[in-house]
């Protein structure tokens, strides 16, 4: 009964989205205020019924209603209650319902804050969210309904117990990873809606950029965190110690992130200088288009990936049709409207505008690399040229060459003035920064590591360059002020957001450069009692225990780790067997401090009581995720900048007046 | 820039996407896990493998060639091979086809022999590849797989997955019979 | 630089790894360079049977066989290219995560390069184009522009 309620609520949410897609647009077209005002309540309706539907599915999981196919396939009576809640998004149908909930949530938040926007504009923005909703709800109801009963043709009778949740996902990291990522993916639909609404109204101005900037930043923050948590999860859960594999599914989340990063920079230019408008709009459209494309790639099975959902061509066809309609329509609208937009501002080659545009071009180039690398295997096969694989060796090489000019720009751009900057003024601090960075890059490995690796040196130089130039930029800002400290405080949170964001990126680079070049990986044969030495650490396989959970049994190896003969920790590395899904899952042992991870994963049992054990020492690997978190905090700082709150109201009022006049 | 040219420039993102969409559409209808063999057009690699029934007897690449033939990779641990096996026996009941069986990394010689005794043996020669040596050289990545080899010992086609009536009629059969015409 | 880095890292890793006791090694190697080569290869070769995993990451029997073969070849003194070519001859280009450079894959490198080049040309065009545009600005537009710029500079650049 509850399930039927959920199904019905989903259908109602679809009805609301349909009305939301039509009524406010008609209102905007005819100038009918009443129709436009309906956008808000319709949005709330769409959200509330999606929420009801979502709660109903969660309920079905909690009580273990195995008469639902989806529940039966992804849960079981022995699954702990907290994993029952997360099992809701453990597979395609439920994760899509979560996706819809997030989308409706964004729309509702938008409706809540849209009182500050001109009515016509708000109506258009919400209507675009509605249009996106129509496609997605229809997709769920027609091809991916989580409320389907087992009584239908697929399973002839109600199973006594479910088939359990995918063991890979029975993990705390998986509790937060998908929601974060979806918040980011779908959040880009808000930036998209703003762009489309602005194109519809024919008004691309700095006000539009100012309105959409905090929303874009919010989506970017979630996307950043989502990717970081995903990387962290893959690192300790997949058992091979990699933190990024350039898998199509990872790439699908990375491409929107790259574009969103370009977009938040480009929006800054459009907001402050009123220029690059058509470029910014194109980025906003591309960002969401790529997140749609990613959804398609992950859920249609056109690409081979460890993470993809089960393939179903019907779903793929629907998604492809929908994303084609959305993307082609918006790009057509873009071509018709944006081609008429002219900028009147002026700037020279050495100016902040051009620096930021340069950063944008590098980010778009990087997106192109990922897009081509992800899709070429597919195209290659379609053209009858055979199968190729494009992975780490390719991406790492190309990204290495891309990140160098990118980092150079990160260092210079914040110091450069808008419109025009004299080269002579900056040449001294920049040369100083370069000198210091090179010195630090060579000195650090000489002092702290036992050997110098060229790639690590380059990475450290880049990180030092960013850090030093960032400090220099702050000094330049307060150079002419009498009271230095208050001047620093007065810089504004948005500025500090930029500073922290760039430093966060430097931290990520340090992590990548050091872990890639100084990690140690050994595969050893060990039996209980054996000790493996990798100076200065020694790993002693003390004993093998048998452990049991509600839905798994495991062989758990107890390792004692010493450093210079002093015990620093005892850890448990497990090989779990999930009894219902009949899958083996590695649970790695980690001994962690901020400077390095010790990573122990159990391989196969080799007979005679010994095991293949993979032992890795990963210096600075945590800095990669820590840097990501810094970047996300930087985004929060920027969002909380007061100009998005206080200054907005009078500005909007002025805009509204202007519109009426 | 005149306005028409400008419009065209602004239309390029859409045109690029439409091109991409076409590929995605065709991609939906093909299986990305299916791989082409790297050995098409190349001779069957050299090998030296024992006979399944008789460990003392070894076969080498000299048994390949002379006439068009199939090399069928199978194992008792492979459930699909079971279905394929009954099809092969049916096929042989009506047609004269030369098949070499390549038993691939099976649990034991006895298991494979029992299987053939119980279900019937469609193979003219049975190779026993316990360590997967020849299979590795052939680029086998799963069982069952079937290679079509011409009378000069050149691999002309590979099919991954089971042979059944449809696959035989549409894919493997035509290639096999075409080799007789040359 | 990369070559230098590679040479350096090999030299140094020999000195570090040389100190390690060889006991308990699952894959025994004669030199540290061999172990490095093996680790590199097993990460760059793709398991054909698996979803999207290198042979080092996969537990599939085929991946195990391939690891054994790589180990065997590395021990026998095979070079990086020899092992890669050996695998490619059997499983095709698919087996290596580094795609070959040929007519059908060149777009991987040329495509992004084109994007970057067009982007740079675009910037130059933009900057030069607006200088020409100076003349076209009407008096009215000039006034608007000045007002807008004024407003911005009063607000401060942030």
PDB file of C-alpha atoms in Angstrom, chain A residues 167-330:
ATOM      1  CA  UNK A 167      28.685  -5.408  -1.056  1.00  0.00           C
ATOM      2  CA  UNK A 168      30.849  -2.764  -2.703  1.00  0.00           C
ATOM      3  CA  UNK A 169      28.332  -0.189  -1.584  1.00  0.00           C
ATOM      4  CA  UNK A 170      27.995  -1.405   1.990  1.00  0.00           C
ATOM      5  CA  UNK A 171      30.329   1.218   3.248  1.00  0.00           C
ATOM      6  CA  UNK A 172      30.132   4.614   4.991  1.00  0.00           C
ATOM      7  CA  UNK A 173      31.770   6.371   2.039  1.00  0.00           C
ATOM      8  CA  UNK A 174      28.911   5.234  -0.153  1.00  0.00           C
ATOM      9  CA  UNK A 175      26.405   6.740   2.240  1.00  0.00           C
ATOM     10  CA  UNK A 176      27.488  10.243   1.331  1.00  0.00           C
ATOM     11  CA  UNK A 177      29.117   9.928  -2.083  1.00  0.00           C
ATOM     12  CA  UNK A 178      26.055   9.614  -4.356  1.00  0.00           C
ATOM     13  CA  UNK A 179      23.962  12.327  -2.670  1.00  0.00           C
ATOM     14  CA  UNK A 180      26.877  14.778  -2.803  1.00  0.00           C
ATOM     15  CA  UNK A 181      27.578  13.993  -6.418  1.00  0.00           C
ATOM     16  CA  UNK A 182      23.913  14.296  -7.365  1.00  0.00           C
ATOM     17  CA  UNK A 183      23.655  17.615  -5.568  1.00  0.00           C
ATOM     18  CA  UNK A 184      26.503  18.753  -7.779  1.00  0.00           C
ATOM     19  CA  UNK A 185      25.307  17.222 -11.052  1.00  0.00           C
ATOM     20  CA  UNK A 186      21.766  18.432 -10.649  1.00  0.00           C
ATOM     21  CA  UNK A 187      22.861  21.733  -9.164  1.00  0.00           C
ATOM     22  CA  UNK A 188      24.268  22.553 -12.565  1.00  0.00           C
ATOM     23  CA  UNK A 189      20.701  22.434 -13.850  1.00  0.00           C
ATOM     24  CA  UNK A 190      20.097  25.621 -11.857  1.00  0.00           C
ATOM     25  CA  UNK A 191      22.916  27.443 -13.654  1.00  0.00           C
ATOM     26  CA  UNK A 192      21.512  25.982 -16.862  1.00  0.00           C
ATOM     27  CA  UNK A 193      18.004  27.229 -16.093  1.00  0.00           C
ATOM     28  CA  UNK A 194      19.322  30.706 -15.340  1.00  0.00           C
ATOM     29  CA  UNK A 195      21.144  30.739 -18.663  1.00  0.00           C
ATOM     30  CA  UNK A 196      18.147  29.525 -20.653  1.00  0.00           C
ATOM     31  CA  UNK A 197      15.813  31.959 -18.913  1.00  0.00           C
ATOM     32  CA  UNK A 198      18.213  34.792 -19.686  1.00  0.00           C
ATOM     33  CA  UNK A 199      18.396  33.704 -23.337  1.00  0.00           C
ATOM     34  CA  UNK A 200      14.590  33.480 -23.527  1.00  0.00           C
ATOM     35  CA  UNK A 201      14.274  36.977 -22.165  1.00  0.00           C
ATOM     36  CA  UNK A 202      17.055  38.156 -24.431  1.00  0.00           C
ATOM     37  CA  UNK A 203      18.797  39.779 -21.510  1.00  0.00           C
ATOM     38  CA  UNK A 204      22.303  38.676 -20.703  1.00  0.00           C
ATOM     39  CA  UNK A 205      23.733  41.131 -18.250  1.00  0.00           C
ATOM     40  CA  UNK A 206      25.764  41.305 -15.100  1.00  0.00           C
ATOM     41  CA  UNK A 207      22.614  41.009 -12.997  1.00  0.00           C
ATOM     42  CA  UNK A 208      22.017  37.591 -14.524  1.00  0.00           C
ATOM     43  CA  UNK A 209      25.592  36.628 -13.729  1.00  0.00           C
ATOM     44  CA  UNK A 210      25.243  37.859 -10.162  1.00  0.00           C
ATOM     45  CA  UNK A 211      22.055  35.851  -9.613  1.00  0.00           C
ATOM     46  CA  UNK A 212      23.378  32.635 -10.969  1.00  0.00           C
ATOM     47  CA  UNK A 213      26.847  32.851  -9.410  1.00  0.00           C
ATOM     48  CA  UNK A 214      26.028  31.637  -5.874  1.00  0.00           C
ATOM     49  CA  UNK A 215      23.953  28.770  -7.282  1.00  0.00           C
ATOM     50  CA  UNK A 216      26.733  27.744  -9.598  1.00  0.00           C
ATOM     51  CA  UNK A 217      29.201  27.926  -6.724  1.00  0.00           C
ATOM     52  CA  UNK A 218      26.919  25.748  -4.593  1.00  0.00           C
ATOM     53  CA  UNK A 219      26.716  23.122  -7.322  1.00  0.00           C
ATOM     54  CA  UNK A 220      30.474  23.306  -7.783  1.00  0.00           C
ATOM     55  CA  UNK A 221      31.064  22.768  -4.052  1.00  0.00           C
ATOM     56  CA  UNK A 222      28.917  19.648  -4.028  1.00  0.00           C
ATOM     57  CA  UNK A 223      30.533  18.358  -7.189  1.00  0.00           C
ATOM     58  CA  UNK A 224      33.998  18.919  -5.705  1.00  0.00           C
ATOM     59  CA  UNK A 225      33.091  17.137  -2.480  1.00  0.00           C
ATOM     60  CA  UNK A 226      31.292  14.359  -4.330  1.00  0.00           C
ATOM     61  CA  UNK A 227      34.274  13.639  -6.537  1.00  0.00           C
ATOM     62  CA  UNK A 228      36.638  13.756  -3.553  1.00  0.00           C
ATOM     63  CA  UNK A 229      34.529  11.346  -1.491  1.00  0.00           C
ATOM     64  CA  UNK A 230      34.235   9.070  -4.528  1.00  0.00           C
ATOM     65  CA  UNK A 231      37.982   9.049  -4.967  1.00  0.00           C
ATOM     66  CA  UNK A 232      38.520   8.383  -1.270  1.00  0.00           C
ATOM     67  CA  UNK A 233      35.977   5.570  -1.337  1.00  0.00           C
ATOM     68  CA  UNK A 234      37.539   3.913  -4.386  1.00  0.00           C
ATOM     69  CA  UNK A 235      40.918   4.210  -2.681  1.00  0.00           C
ATOM     70  CA  UNK A 236      40.104   2.184   0.378  1.00  0.00           C
ATOM     71  CA  UNK A 237      37.227   0.069  -0.903  1.00  0.00           C
ATOM     72  CA  UNK A 238      38.458  -1.323  -4.205  1.00  0.00           C
ATOM     73  CA  UNK A 239      41.596  -2.701  -2.588  1.00  0.00           C
ATOM     74  CA  UNK A 240      44.240  -1.632  -5.079  1.00  0.00           C
ATOM     75  CA  UNK A 241      45.110   1.701  -3.553  1.00  0.00           C
ATOM     76  CA  UNK A 242      44.387   3.856  -6.584  1.00  0.00           C
ATOM     77  CA  UNK A 243      42.587   7.128  -6.038  1.00  0.00           C
ATOM     78  CA  UNK A 244      41.715   7.871  -9.644  1.00  0.00           C
ATOM     79  CA  UNK A 245      41.482   5.502 -12.595  1.00  0.00           C
ATOM     80  CA  UNK A 246      40.107   7.634 -15.449  1.00  0.00           C
ATOM     81  CA  UNK A 247      37.207   5.238 -15.609  1.00  0.00           C
ATOM     82  CA  UNK A 248      34.340   6.469 -17.825  1.00  0.00           C
ATOM     83  CA  UNK A 249      32.146   6.929 -14.777  1.00  0.00           C
ATOM     84  CA  UNK A 250      34.775   8.995 -13.001  1.00  0.00           C
ATOM     85  CA  UNK A 251      35.271  10.993 -16.170  1.00  0.00           C
ATOM     86  CA  UNK A 252      31.534  11.561 -16.359  1.00  0.00           C
ATOM     87  CA  UNK A 253      31.729  13.461 -13.083  1.00  0.00           C
ATOM     88  CA  UNK A 254      35.038  15.139 -13.861  1.00  0.00           C
ATOM     89  CA  UNK A 255      33.886  16.810 -17.086  1.00  0.00           C
ATOM     90  CA  UNK A 256      31.040  18.789 -15.490  1.00  0.00           C
ATOM     91  CA  UNK A 257      33.450  19.756 -12.711  1.00  0.00           C
ATOM     92  CA  UNK A 258      35.977  21.158 -15.171  1.00  0.00           C
ATOM     93  CA  UNK A 259      33.289  23.132 -16.958  1.00  0.00           C
ATOM     94  CA  UNK A 260      31.759  24.315 -13.675  1.00  0.00           C
ATOM     95  CA  UNK A 261      35.204  25.509 -12.588  1.00  0.00           C
ATOM     96  CA  UNK A 262      35.508  27.455 -15.831  1.00  0.00           C
ATOM     97  CA  UNK A 263      31.988  28.759 -15.328  1.00  0.00           C
ATOM     98  CA  UNK A 264      32.536  30.162 -11.832  1.00  0.00           C
ATOM     99  CA  UNK A 265      35.535  32.084 -13.167  1.00  0.00           C
ATOM    100  CA  UNK A 266      33.765  33.258 -16.273  1.00  0.00           C
ATOM    101  CA  UNK A 267      30.724  34.338 -14.261  1.00  0.00           C
ATOM    102  CA  UNK A 268      33.049  36.507 -12.199  1.00  0.00           C
ATOM    103  CA  UNK A 269      34.126  38.309 -15.338  1.00  0.00           C
ATOM    104  CA  UNK A 270      30.585  38.683 -16.587  1.00  0.00           C
ATOM    105  CA  UNK A 271      29.387  39.934 -13.229  1.00  0.00           C
ATOM    106  CA  UNK A 272      32.159  42.430 -12.680  1.00  0.00           C
ATOM    107  CA  UNK A 273      32.919  43.525 -16.214  1.00  0.00           C
ATOM    108  CA  UNK A 274      29.750  42.720 -18.139  1.00  0.00           C
ATOM    109  CA  UNK A 275      31.738  40.942 -20.798  1.00  0.00           C
ATOM    110  CA  UNK A 276      32.167  37.346 -22.124  1.00  0.00           C
ATOM    111  CA  UNK A 277      28.406  36.995 -21.796  1.00  0.00           C
ATOM    112  CA  UNK A 278      27.788  34.584 -24.637  1.00  0.00           C
ATOM    113  CA  UNK A 279      30.793  32.526 -23.560  1.00  0.00           C
ATOM    114  CA  UNK A 280      29.514  32.275 -19.993  1.00  0.00           C
ATOM    115  CA  UNK A 281      26.091  31.194 -21.204  1.00  0.00           C
ATOM    116  CA  UNK A 282      27.656  28.528 -23.384  1.00  0.00           C
ATOM    117  CA  UNK A 283      29.571  27.202 -20.386  1.00  0.00           C
ATOM    118  CA  UNK A 284      26.402  27.110 -18.278  1.00  0.00           C
ATOM    119  CA  UNK A 285      24.652  25.108 -20.993  1.00  0.00           C
ATOM    120  CA  UNK A 286      27.658  22.817 -21.482  1.00  0.00           C
ATOM    121  CA  UNK A 287      28.002  22.094 -17.779  1.00  0.00           C
ATOM    122  CA  UNK A 288      24.539  20.659 -17.420  1.00  0.00           C
ATOM    123  CA  UNK A 289      24.711  19.035 -20.864  1.00  0.00           C
ATOM    124  CA  UNK A 290      27.793  17.156 -19.721  1.00  0.00           C
ATOM    125  CA  UNK A 291      26.100  16.050 -16.547  1.00  0.00           C
ATOM    126  CA  UNK A 292      23.210  14.750 -18.691  1.00  0.00           C
ATOM    127  CA  UNK A 293      25.704  13.049 -20.963  1.00  0.00           C
ATOM    128  CA  UNK A 294      27.365  11.516 -17.929  1.00  0.00           C
ATOM    129  CA  UNK A 295      24.025  10.186 -16.734  1.00  0.00           C
ATOM    130  CA  UNK A 296      23.495   8.634 -20.109  1.00  0.00           C
ATOM    131  CA  UNK A 297      26.949   7.062 -20.209  1.00  0.00           C
ATOM    132  CA  UNK A 298      26.582   5.601 -16.716  1.00  0.00           C
ATOM    133  CA  UNK A 299      23.049   4.318 -17.081  1.00  0.00           C
ATOM    134  CA  UNK A 300      22.872   3.077 -20.670  1.00  0.00           C
ATOM    135  CA  UNK A 301      25.786   0.642 -20.717  1.00  0.00           C
ATOM    136  CA  UNK A 302      27.397   2.047 -23.884  1.00  0.00           C
ATOM    137  CA  UNK A 303      30.758   2.108 -22.147  1.00  0.00           C
ATOM    138  CA  UNK A 304      32.601  -0.490 -20.143  1.00  0.00           C
ATOM    139  CA  UNK A 305      33.129   0.571 -16.566  1.00  0.00           C
ATOM    140  CA  UNK A 306      33.445  -1.011 -13.152  1.00  0.00           C
ATOM    141  CA  UNK A 307      30.834   1.325 -11.754  1.00  0.00           C
ATOM    142  CA  UNK A 308      28.132   1.378 -14.386  1.00  0.00           C
ATOM    143  CA  UNK A 309      24.594   0.216 -13.805  1.00  0.00           C
ATOM    144  CA  UNK A 310      23.139  -2.800 -15.555  1.00  0.00           C
ATOM    145  CA  UNK A 311      22.609  -2.059 -19.205  1.00  0.00           C
ATOM    146  CA  UNK A 312      19.162  -1.602 -20.649  1.00  0.00           C
ATOM    147  CA  UNK A 313      18.907  -0.231 -24.201  1.00  0.00           C
ATOM    148  CA  UNK A 314      15.360   1.027 -23.596  1.00  0.00           C
ATOM    149  CA  UNK A 315      16.617   3.322 -20.839  1.00  0.00           C
ATOM    150  CA  UNK A 316      19.565   4.375 -22.931  1.00  0.00           C
ATOM    151  CA  UNK A 317      17.313   5.255 -25.840  1.00  0.00           C
ATOM    152  CA  UNK A 318      14.982   7.307 -23.676  1.00  0.00           C
ATOM    153  CA  UNK A 319      17.816   9.180 -21.986  1.00  0.00           C
ATOM    154  CA  UNK A 320      19.532   9.808 -25.292  1.00  0.00           C
ATOM    155  CA  UNK A 321      16.330  11.142 -26.843  1.00  0.00           C
ATOM    156  CA  UNK A 322      15.715  13.381 -23.847  1.00  0.00           C
ATOM    157  CA  UNK A 323      19.226  14.735 -23.610  1.00  0.00           C
ATOM    158  CA  UNK A 324      19.290  15.349 -27.353  1.00  0.00           C
ATOM    159  CA  UNK A 325      16.079  17.362 -27.174  1.00  0.00           C
ATOM    160  CA  UNK A 326      17.314  19.394 -24.205  1.00  0.00           C
ATOM    161  CA  UNK A 327      20.803  20.029 -25.524  1.00  0.00           C
ATOM    162  CA  UNK A 328      19.906  20.693 -29.153  1.00  0.00           C
ATOM    163  CA  UNK A 329      17.065  23.012 -28.181  1.00  0.00           C
ATOM    164  CA  UNK A 330      19.197  24.984 -25.773  1.00  0.00           C
TER     165      UNK A 330
END
